[in-house]
Coordinates of C-alpha atoms and ligand atoms in Angstrom, one line a residue:
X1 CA 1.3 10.4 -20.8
X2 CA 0.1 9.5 -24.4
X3 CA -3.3 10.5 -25.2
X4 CA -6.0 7.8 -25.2
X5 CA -10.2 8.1 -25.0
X6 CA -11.7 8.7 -22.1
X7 CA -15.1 7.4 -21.6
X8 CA -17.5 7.8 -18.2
X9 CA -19.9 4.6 -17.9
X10 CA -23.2 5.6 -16.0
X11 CA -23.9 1.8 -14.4
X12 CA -21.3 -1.4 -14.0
X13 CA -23.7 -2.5 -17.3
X14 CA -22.2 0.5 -19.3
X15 CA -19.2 -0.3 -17.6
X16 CA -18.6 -3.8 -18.6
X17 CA -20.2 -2.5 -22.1
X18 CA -17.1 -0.5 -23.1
X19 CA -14.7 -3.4 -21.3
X20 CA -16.3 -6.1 -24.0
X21 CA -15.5 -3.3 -27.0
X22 CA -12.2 -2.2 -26.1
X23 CA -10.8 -5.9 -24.2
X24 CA -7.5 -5.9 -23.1
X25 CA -6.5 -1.4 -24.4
X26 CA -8.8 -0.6 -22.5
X27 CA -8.0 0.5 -18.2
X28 CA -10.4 0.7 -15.9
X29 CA -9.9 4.2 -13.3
X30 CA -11.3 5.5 -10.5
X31 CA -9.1 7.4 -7.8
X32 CA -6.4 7.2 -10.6
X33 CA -3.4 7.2 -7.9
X34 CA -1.5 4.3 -8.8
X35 CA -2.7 4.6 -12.4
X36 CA -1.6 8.0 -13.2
X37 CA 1.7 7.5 -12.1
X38 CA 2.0 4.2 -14.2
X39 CA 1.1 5.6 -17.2
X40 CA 3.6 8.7 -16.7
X41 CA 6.3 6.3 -16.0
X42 CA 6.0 4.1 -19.1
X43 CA 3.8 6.0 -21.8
X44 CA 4.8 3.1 -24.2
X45 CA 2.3 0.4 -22.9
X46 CA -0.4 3.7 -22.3
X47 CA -3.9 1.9 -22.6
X48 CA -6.4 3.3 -26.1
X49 CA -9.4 4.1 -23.8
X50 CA -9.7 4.7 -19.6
X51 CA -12.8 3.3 -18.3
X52 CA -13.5 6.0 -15.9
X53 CA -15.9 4.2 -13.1
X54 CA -16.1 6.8 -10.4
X55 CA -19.3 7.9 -11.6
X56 CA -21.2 5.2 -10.7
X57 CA -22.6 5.0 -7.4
X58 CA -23.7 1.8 -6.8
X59 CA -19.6 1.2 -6.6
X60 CA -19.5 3.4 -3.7
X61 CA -21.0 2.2 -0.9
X62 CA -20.5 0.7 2.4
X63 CA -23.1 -1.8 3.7
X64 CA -23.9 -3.8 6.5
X65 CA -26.9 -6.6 6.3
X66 CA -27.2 -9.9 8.7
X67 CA -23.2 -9.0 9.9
X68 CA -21.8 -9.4 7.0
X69 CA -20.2 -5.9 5.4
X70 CA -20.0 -4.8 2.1
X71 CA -17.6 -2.6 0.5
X72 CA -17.8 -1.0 -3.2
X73 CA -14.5 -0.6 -5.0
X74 CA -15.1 3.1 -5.2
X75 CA -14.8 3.7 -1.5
X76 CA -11.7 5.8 -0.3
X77 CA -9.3 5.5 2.1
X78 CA -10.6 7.8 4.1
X79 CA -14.0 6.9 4.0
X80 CA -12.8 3.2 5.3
X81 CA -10.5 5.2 8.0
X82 CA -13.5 6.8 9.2
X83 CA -16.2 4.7 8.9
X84 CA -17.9 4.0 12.0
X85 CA -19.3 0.6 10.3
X86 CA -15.7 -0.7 9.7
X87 CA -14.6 0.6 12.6
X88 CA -16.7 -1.5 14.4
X89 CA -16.5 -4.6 13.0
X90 CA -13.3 -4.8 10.8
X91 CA -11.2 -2.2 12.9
X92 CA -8.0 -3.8 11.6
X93 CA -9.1 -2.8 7.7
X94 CA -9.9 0.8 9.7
X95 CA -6.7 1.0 10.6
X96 CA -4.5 -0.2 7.5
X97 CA -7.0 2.3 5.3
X98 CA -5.4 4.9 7.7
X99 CA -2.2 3.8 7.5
X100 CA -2.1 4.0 3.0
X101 CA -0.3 7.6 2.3
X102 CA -1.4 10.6 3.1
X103 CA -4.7 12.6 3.6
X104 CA -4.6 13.2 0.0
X105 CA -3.9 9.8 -1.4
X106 CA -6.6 8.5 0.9
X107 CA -9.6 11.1 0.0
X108 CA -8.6 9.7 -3.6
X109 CA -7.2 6.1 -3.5
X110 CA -9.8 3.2 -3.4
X111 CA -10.0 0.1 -2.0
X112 CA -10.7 -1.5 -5.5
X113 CA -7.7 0.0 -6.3
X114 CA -5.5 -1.3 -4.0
X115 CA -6.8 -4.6 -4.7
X116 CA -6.4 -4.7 -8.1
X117 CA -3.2 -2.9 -8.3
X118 CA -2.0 -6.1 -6.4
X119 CA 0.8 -4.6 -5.9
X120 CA 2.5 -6.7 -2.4
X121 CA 3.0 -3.8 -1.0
X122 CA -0.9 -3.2 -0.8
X123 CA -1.6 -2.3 2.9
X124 CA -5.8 -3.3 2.4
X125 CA -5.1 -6.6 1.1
X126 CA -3.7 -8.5 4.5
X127 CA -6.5 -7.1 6.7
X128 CA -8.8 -8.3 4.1
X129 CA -7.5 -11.7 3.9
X130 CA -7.3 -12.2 7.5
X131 CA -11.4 -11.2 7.4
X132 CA -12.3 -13.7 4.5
X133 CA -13.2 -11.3 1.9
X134 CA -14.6 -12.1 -1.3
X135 CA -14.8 -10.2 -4.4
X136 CA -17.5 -9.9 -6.9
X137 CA -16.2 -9.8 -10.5
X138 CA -18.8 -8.9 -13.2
X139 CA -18.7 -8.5 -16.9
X140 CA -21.2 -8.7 -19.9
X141 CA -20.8 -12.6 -19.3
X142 CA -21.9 -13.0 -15.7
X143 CA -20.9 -12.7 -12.2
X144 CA -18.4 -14.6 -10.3
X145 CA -17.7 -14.6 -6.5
X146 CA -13.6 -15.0 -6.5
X147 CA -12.0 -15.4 -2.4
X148 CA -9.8 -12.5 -2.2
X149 CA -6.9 -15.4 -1.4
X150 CA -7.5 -16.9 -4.6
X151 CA -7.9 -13.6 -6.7
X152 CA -3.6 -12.9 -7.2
X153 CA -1.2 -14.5 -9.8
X154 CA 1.8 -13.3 -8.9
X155 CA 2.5 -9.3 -7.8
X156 CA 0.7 -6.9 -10.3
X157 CA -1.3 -9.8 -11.6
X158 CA -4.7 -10.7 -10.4
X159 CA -6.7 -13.2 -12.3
X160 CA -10.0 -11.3 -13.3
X161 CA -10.0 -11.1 -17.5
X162 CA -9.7 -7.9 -19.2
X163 CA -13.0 -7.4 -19.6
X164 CA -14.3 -8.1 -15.4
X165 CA -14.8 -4.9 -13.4
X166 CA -14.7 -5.4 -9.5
X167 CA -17.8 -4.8 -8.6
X168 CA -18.3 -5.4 -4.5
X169 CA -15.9 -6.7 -1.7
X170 CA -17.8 -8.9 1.1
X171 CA -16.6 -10.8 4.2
X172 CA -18.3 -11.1 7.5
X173 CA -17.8 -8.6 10.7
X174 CA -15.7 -9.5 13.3
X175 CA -17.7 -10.6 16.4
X176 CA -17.3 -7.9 19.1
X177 CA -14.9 -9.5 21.2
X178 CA -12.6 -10.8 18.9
X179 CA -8.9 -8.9 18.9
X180 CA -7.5 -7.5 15.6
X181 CA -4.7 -5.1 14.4
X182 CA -2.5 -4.1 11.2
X183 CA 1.0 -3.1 12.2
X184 CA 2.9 -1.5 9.1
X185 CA 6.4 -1.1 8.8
X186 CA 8.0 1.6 6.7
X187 CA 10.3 4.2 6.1
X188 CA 8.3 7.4 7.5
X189 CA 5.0 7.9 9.4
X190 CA 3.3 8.9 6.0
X191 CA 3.5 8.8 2.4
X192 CA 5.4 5.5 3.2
X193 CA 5.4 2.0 1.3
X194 CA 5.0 -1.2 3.2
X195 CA 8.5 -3.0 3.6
X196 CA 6.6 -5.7 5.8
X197 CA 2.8 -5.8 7.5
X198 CA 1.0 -8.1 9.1
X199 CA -2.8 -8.1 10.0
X200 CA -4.2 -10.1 12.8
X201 CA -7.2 -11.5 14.9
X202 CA -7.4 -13.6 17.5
X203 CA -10.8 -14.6 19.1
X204 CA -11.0 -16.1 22.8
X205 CA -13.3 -18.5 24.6
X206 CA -14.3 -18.1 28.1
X207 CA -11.1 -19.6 29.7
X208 CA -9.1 -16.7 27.9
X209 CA -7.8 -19.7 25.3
X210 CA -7.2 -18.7 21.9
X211 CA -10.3 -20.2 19.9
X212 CA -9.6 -18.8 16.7
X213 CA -5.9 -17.2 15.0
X214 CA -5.6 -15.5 11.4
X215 CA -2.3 -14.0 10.7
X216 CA -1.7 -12.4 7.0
X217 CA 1.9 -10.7 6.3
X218 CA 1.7 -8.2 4.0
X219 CA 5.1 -7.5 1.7
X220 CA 6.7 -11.1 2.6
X221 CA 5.3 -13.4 0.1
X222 CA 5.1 -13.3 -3.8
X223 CA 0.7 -13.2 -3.0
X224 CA -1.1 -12.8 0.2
X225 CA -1.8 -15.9 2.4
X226 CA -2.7 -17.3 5.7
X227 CA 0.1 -18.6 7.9
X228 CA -1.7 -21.4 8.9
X229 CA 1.1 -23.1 11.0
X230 CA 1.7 -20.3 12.9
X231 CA -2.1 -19.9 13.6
X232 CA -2.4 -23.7 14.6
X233 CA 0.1 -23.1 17.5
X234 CA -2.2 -20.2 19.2
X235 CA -5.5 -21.8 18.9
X236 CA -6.2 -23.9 22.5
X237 CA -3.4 -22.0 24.4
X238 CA -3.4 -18.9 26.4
X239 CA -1.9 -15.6 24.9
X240 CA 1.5 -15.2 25.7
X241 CA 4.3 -13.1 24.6
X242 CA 6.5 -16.0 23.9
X243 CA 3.8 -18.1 22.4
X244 CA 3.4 -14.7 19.7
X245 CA 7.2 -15.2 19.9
X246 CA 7.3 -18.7 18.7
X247 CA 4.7 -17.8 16.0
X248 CA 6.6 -15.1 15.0
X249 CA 9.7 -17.1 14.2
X250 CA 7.1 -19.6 12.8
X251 CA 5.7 -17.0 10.3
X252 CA 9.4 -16.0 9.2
X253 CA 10.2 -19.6 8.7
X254 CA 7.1 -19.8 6.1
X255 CA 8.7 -17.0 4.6
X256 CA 12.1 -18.3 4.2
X257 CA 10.5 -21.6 3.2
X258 CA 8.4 -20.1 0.6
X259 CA 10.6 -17.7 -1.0
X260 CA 14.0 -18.7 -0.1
X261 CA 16.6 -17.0 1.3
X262 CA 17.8 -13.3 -0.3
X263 CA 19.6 -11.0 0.3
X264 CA 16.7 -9.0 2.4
X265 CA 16.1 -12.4 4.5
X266 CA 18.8 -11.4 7.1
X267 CA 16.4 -8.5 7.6
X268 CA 13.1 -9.5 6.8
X269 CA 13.8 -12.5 8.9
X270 CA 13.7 -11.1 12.6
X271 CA 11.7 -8.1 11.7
X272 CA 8.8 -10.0 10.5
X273 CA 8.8 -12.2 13.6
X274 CA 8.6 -9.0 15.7
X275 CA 6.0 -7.9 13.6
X276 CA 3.6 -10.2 14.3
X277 CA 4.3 -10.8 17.9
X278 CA 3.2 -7.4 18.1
X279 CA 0.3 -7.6 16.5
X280 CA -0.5 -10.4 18.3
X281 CA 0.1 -8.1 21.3
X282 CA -2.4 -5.6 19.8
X283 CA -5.2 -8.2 19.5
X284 CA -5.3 -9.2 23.0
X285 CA -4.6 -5.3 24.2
X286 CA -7.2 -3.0 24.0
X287 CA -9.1 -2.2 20.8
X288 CA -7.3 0.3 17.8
X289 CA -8.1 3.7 18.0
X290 CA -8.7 5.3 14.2
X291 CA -9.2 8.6 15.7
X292 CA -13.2 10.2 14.5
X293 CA -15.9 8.1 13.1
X294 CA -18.7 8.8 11.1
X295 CA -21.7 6.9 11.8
X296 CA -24.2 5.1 9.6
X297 CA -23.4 2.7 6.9
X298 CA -22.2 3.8 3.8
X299 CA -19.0 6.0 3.0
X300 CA -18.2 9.7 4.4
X301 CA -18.2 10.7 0.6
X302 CA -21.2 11.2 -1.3
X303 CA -19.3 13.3 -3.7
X304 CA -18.7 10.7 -6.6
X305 CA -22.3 9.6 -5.9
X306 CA -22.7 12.6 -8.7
X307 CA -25.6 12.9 -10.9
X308 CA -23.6 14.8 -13.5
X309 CA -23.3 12.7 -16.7
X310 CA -19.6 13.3 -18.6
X311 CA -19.3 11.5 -22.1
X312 CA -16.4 11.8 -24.4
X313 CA -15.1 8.7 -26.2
X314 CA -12.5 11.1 -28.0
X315 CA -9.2 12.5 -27.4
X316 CA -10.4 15.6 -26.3
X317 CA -13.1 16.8 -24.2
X318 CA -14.9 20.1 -23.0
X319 CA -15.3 20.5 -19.2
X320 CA -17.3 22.8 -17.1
X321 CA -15.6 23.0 -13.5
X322 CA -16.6 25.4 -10.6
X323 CA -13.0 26.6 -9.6
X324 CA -12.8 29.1 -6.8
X325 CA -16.9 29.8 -6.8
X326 CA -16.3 30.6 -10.7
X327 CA -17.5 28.2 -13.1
X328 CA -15.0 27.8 -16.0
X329 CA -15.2 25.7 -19.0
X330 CA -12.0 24.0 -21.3
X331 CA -11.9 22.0 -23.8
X332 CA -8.2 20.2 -23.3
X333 CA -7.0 16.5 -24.0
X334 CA -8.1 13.5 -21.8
X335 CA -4.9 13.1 -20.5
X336 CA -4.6 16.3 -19.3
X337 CA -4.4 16.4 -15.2
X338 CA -6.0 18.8 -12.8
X339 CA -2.5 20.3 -12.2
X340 CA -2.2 21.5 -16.0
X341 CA -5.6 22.3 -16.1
X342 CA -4.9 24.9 -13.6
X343 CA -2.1 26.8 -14.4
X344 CA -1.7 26.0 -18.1
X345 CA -5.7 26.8 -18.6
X346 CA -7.1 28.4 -16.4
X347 CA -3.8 30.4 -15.8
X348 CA -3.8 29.6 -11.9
X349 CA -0.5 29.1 -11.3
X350 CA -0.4 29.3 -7.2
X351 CA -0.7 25.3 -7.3
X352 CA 3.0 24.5 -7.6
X353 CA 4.0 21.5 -9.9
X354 CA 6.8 19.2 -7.9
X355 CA 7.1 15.6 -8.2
X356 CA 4.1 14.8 -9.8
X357 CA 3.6 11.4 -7.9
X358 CA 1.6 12.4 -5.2
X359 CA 4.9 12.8 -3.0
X360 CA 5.4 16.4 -2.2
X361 CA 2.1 17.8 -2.1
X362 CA 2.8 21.2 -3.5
X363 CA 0.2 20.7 -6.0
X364 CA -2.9 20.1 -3.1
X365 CA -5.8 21.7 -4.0
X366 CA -9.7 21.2 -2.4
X367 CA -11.9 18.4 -4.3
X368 CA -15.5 19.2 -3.4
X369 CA -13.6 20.4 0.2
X370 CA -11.2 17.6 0.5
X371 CA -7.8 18.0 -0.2
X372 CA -6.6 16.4 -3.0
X373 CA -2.4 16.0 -5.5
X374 CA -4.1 17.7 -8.8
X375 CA -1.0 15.9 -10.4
X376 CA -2.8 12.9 -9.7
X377 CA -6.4 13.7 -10.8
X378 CA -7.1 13.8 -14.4
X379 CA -8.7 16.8 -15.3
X380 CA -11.8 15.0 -16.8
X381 CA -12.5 13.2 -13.8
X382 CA -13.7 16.9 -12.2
X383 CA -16.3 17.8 -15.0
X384 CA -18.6 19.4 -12.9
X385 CA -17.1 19.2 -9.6
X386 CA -15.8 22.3 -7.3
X387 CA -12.0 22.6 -7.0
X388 CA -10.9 25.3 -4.9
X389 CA -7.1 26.2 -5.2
X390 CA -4.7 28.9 -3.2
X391 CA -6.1 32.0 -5.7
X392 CA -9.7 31.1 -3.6
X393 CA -8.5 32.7 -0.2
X394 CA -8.5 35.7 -0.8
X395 CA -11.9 37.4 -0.2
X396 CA -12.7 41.1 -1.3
X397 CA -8.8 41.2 -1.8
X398 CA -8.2 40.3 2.1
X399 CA -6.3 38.0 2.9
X400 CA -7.7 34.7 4.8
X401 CA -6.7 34.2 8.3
X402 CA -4.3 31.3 7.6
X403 CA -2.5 33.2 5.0
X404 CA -2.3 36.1 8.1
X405 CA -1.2 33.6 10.2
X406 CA 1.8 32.1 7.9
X407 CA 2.8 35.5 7.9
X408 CA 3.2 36.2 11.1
X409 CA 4.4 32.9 12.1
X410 CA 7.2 33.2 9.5
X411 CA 5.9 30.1 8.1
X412 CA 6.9 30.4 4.9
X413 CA 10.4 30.6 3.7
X414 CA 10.3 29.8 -0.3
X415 CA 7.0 29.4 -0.1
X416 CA 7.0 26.5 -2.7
X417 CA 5.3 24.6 -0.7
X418 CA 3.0 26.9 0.6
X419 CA 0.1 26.8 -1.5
X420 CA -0.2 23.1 -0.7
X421 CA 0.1 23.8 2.9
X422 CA -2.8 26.5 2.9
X423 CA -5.0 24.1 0.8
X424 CA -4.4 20.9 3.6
X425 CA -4.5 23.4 6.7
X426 CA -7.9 24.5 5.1
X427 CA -9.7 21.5 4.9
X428 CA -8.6 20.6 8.4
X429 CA -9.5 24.3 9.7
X430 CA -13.3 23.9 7.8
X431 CA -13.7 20.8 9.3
X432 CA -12.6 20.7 12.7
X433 CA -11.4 24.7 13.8
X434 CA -9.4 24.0 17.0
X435 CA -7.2 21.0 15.9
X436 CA -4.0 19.4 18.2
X437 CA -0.7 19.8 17.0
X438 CA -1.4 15.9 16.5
X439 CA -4.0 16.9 14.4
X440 CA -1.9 19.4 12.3
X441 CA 1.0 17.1 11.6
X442 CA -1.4 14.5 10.4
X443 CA -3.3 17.0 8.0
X444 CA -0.4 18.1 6.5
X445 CA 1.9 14.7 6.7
X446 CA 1.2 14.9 2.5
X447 CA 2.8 18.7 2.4
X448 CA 6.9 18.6 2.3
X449 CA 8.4 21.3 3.4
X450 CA 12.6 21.5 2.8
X451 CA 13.1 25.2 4.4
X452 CA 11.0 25.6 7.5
X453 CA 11.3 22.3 9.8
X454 CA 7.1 22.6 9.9
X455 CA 7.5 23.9 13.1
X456 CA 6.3 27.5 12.0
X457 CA 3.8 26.1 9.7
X458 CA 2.5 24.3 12.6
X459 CA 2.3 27.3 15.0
X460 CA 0.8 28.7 11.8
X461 CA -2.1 26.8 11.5
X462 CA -3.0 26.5 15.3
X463 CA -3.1 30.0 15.7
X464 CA -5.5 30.6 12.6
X465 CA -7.3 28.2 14.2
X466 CA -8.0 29.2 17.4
X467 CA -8.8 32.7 15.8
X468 CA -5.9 34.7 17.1
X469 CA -4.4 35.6 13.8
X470 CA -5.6 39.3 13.0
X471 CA -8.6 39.8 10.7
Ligands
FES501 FE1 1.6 16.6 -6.9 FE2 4.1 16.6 -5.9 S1 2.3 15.7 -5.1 S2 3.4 17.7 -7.6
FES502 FE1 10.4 26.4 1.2 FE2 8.5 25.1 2.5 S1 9.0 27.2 2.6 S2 9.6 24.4 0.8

């Protein structure tokens, strides 16, 4: 990455402050997962200044007043997979927040972020479409309500101006007895890319017609859109599986007409058509399951909500971290990440350095308790913040019980990966100590393994957790 300034705005005013000074070399950041691996991959078009606005927290909240919901750009993944809120009434955004990455991508990633990535592939983006979202853009000028369908050029491209932050998403709840899903295709269960989605409601009247049809494919068009034909042949008739047949084909024939046929159309074709048949399914089946809620209305994170104030409009910056209950202080370049921070400063070298894309998660470490890729977390970002790593097991010189427990289990093999698997299996242990095997596999569907077949790991981590490893 090439160095640049790093500056941390207070209030969207600061905000849109340094956007007006710096215009179009200057990037906005927040959960930095999409950013950070841009700027590694093409240093040559690196930005002069990152805008960082996670440490504003009127960005990150969820509210809910007269029905209709709104969503700050600095809420997670996670908090939008948990929230009992959008559970409630936008279950299908619930449901695609769950289905972006990995644990660790979604404690990080942001729902700003994914819309303004606008990358197709952007699993929040259908859902919010189908719901009528709008987004509030501000700047030093003004603000301007934009309809999420209006907000994309082409893919990459939105059309807020360099100097318009993203300040507040908004659409209106789903009545409670409307149907709605997001069904995802992709390579893997996790960590996986969208080759095609499709997000869905479909409201009834009293004679079980359709009153109302949205469908939004997601990875099928250049931008995100409405398939309006298709919806006009639900509305006034009963659900069926070949009517959400016959739509299906319909939606694949606005693809084809839109775009043409390619070389991924012999694919794309029948697969999308299945797609949204079956979401169709899912909206007149019974409601998706997210797995636990939190209640009330704003995010399950008040972690960024941080009263610590971080300035440094230079190419280097001293930071004061608490890192395994220690509190350390470094004075490194801006575009250092947490990952070098760690074992090139601090000298912690248990965190293991792999891909550094957020793929492998060898790198995990705890965020304020939440497990995080340190590759992808610039190390300004955790000025005064708590980041526990591998090295912060170990009490008194005893081992913790997991670490026990991979050794009994003969769960590690390597052990590259291990650090990263003791950080995930951690967080899931703290927070709920007698998980599924379900549960397991999810927590550590970020952690690759290439030796054990996770089976031991597994074993590993449900033993630790039911207390049966020795002390
Ligand atoms: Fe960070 Fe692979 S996820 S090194
Ligand atoms: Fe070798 Fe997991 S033990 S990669």
């Amino acid at each position: 990455m090439n160095p640049f300034e790093f500056t941390t705005p207070a209030s969207t005013e600061e905000a849109c402050a340094s956007l007006k000074e710096y215009g179009s070399t200057a990037r906005i950041i927040a959960g930095g997962t999409d950013l950070l691996i841009e700027l590694r991959r093409d240093s040559s078009k690196g930005p002069k200044v990152l805008v960082d606005i996670s440490r504003i927290p009127a960005l990150h909240q969820i509210r809910v007043s007269e029905g209709t919901l709104s969503i700050g750009p600095l809420v997670t993944h996670s908090e939008l997979q948990f929230s009992g809120a959008v559970q409630r009434s936008a279950s299908l955004l619930s449901a695609a927040a769950a289905a972006v990455g990995a644990p660790q991508i979604r404690n990080r990633g942001t729902i700003g972020g994914n819309i303004m990535n606008a990358a197709t592939c952007a699993d929040t983006v259908p859902p919010l479409i189908a719901l009528g979202a709008v987004v509030v853009l501000k700047s030093s000028r003004g603000t301007r309500d934009v309809g999420l369908g209006d907000l994309f050029l082409k893919p990459y491209q939105t059309k807020a101006q360099p100097d318009e932050i993203l300040t507040e998403i908004k659409f209106p709840g789903l009545p409670a007895d409307a149907g709605a899903a997001f069904v995802k295709l992709g390579r893997r269960n996790a960590l996986s890319i969208s080759r095609l989605s499709v997000a869905a409601v479909i409201q009834r009247d009293s004679q079980n017609r359709i009153a109302d049809a949205r469908i939004v494919p997601g990875a099928a068009f250049p931008t995100w859109q409405r398939i309006t034909p298709a919806e006009q042949m639900l509305v006034g008739e009963q659900p069926s599986d070949a009517l959400f047949e016959a739509a299906g084909r319909k939606v694949s024939e606005e693809m084809i007409r839109c775009s043409g046929r390619r070389w991924s159309t012999e694919y794309k074709e029948p697969v999308l058509a299945v797609l949204v048949r079956r979401a169709l399914m899912q909206c007149v089946s019974p409601a998706i399951q997210t797995g636990r809620s939190h209640d009330g209305s704003d995010g399950r994170s008040g972690a960024q909500a941080t009263t610590v104030t971080f300035r440094s409009h230079h190419r280097y910056c001293t930071l004061s971290v608490i890192v395994n209950g220690r509190s350390r202080t470094a004075t490194v370049p801006t575009n250092r990440t947490l990952l070098a921070l760690l074992r090139e400063d601090l000298g912690l070298t248990g965190t293991k350095c792999g891909c550094e894309i957020g793929e492998c998660g060898a790198c995990t470490v705890l965020l304020d308790g939440q497990p995080v890729n340190s590759c992808l977390v610039l190390a300004p970002q955790v000025h005064g913040r708590s980041v526990t790593t591998v090295e912060g097991l170990t009490r008194e010189g005893k081992l913790h019980p997991l670490q026990l427990s991979f050794m009994e289990n003969d769960a590690a093999h390597c052990g590259f990966c291990t650090p990263g698997m003791l950080m995930s299996a951690k967080a899931l242990i703290d927070e709920n100590p007698a998980p599924t095997e379900t549960d397991i596999r999810t927590a550590i569907s970020g952690n690759l393994c290439r030796c054990t077949g996770y089976k031991q790991i597994v074993q590993a981590i449900q033993t630790a957790g039911d207390g049966s490893a020795s002390p």
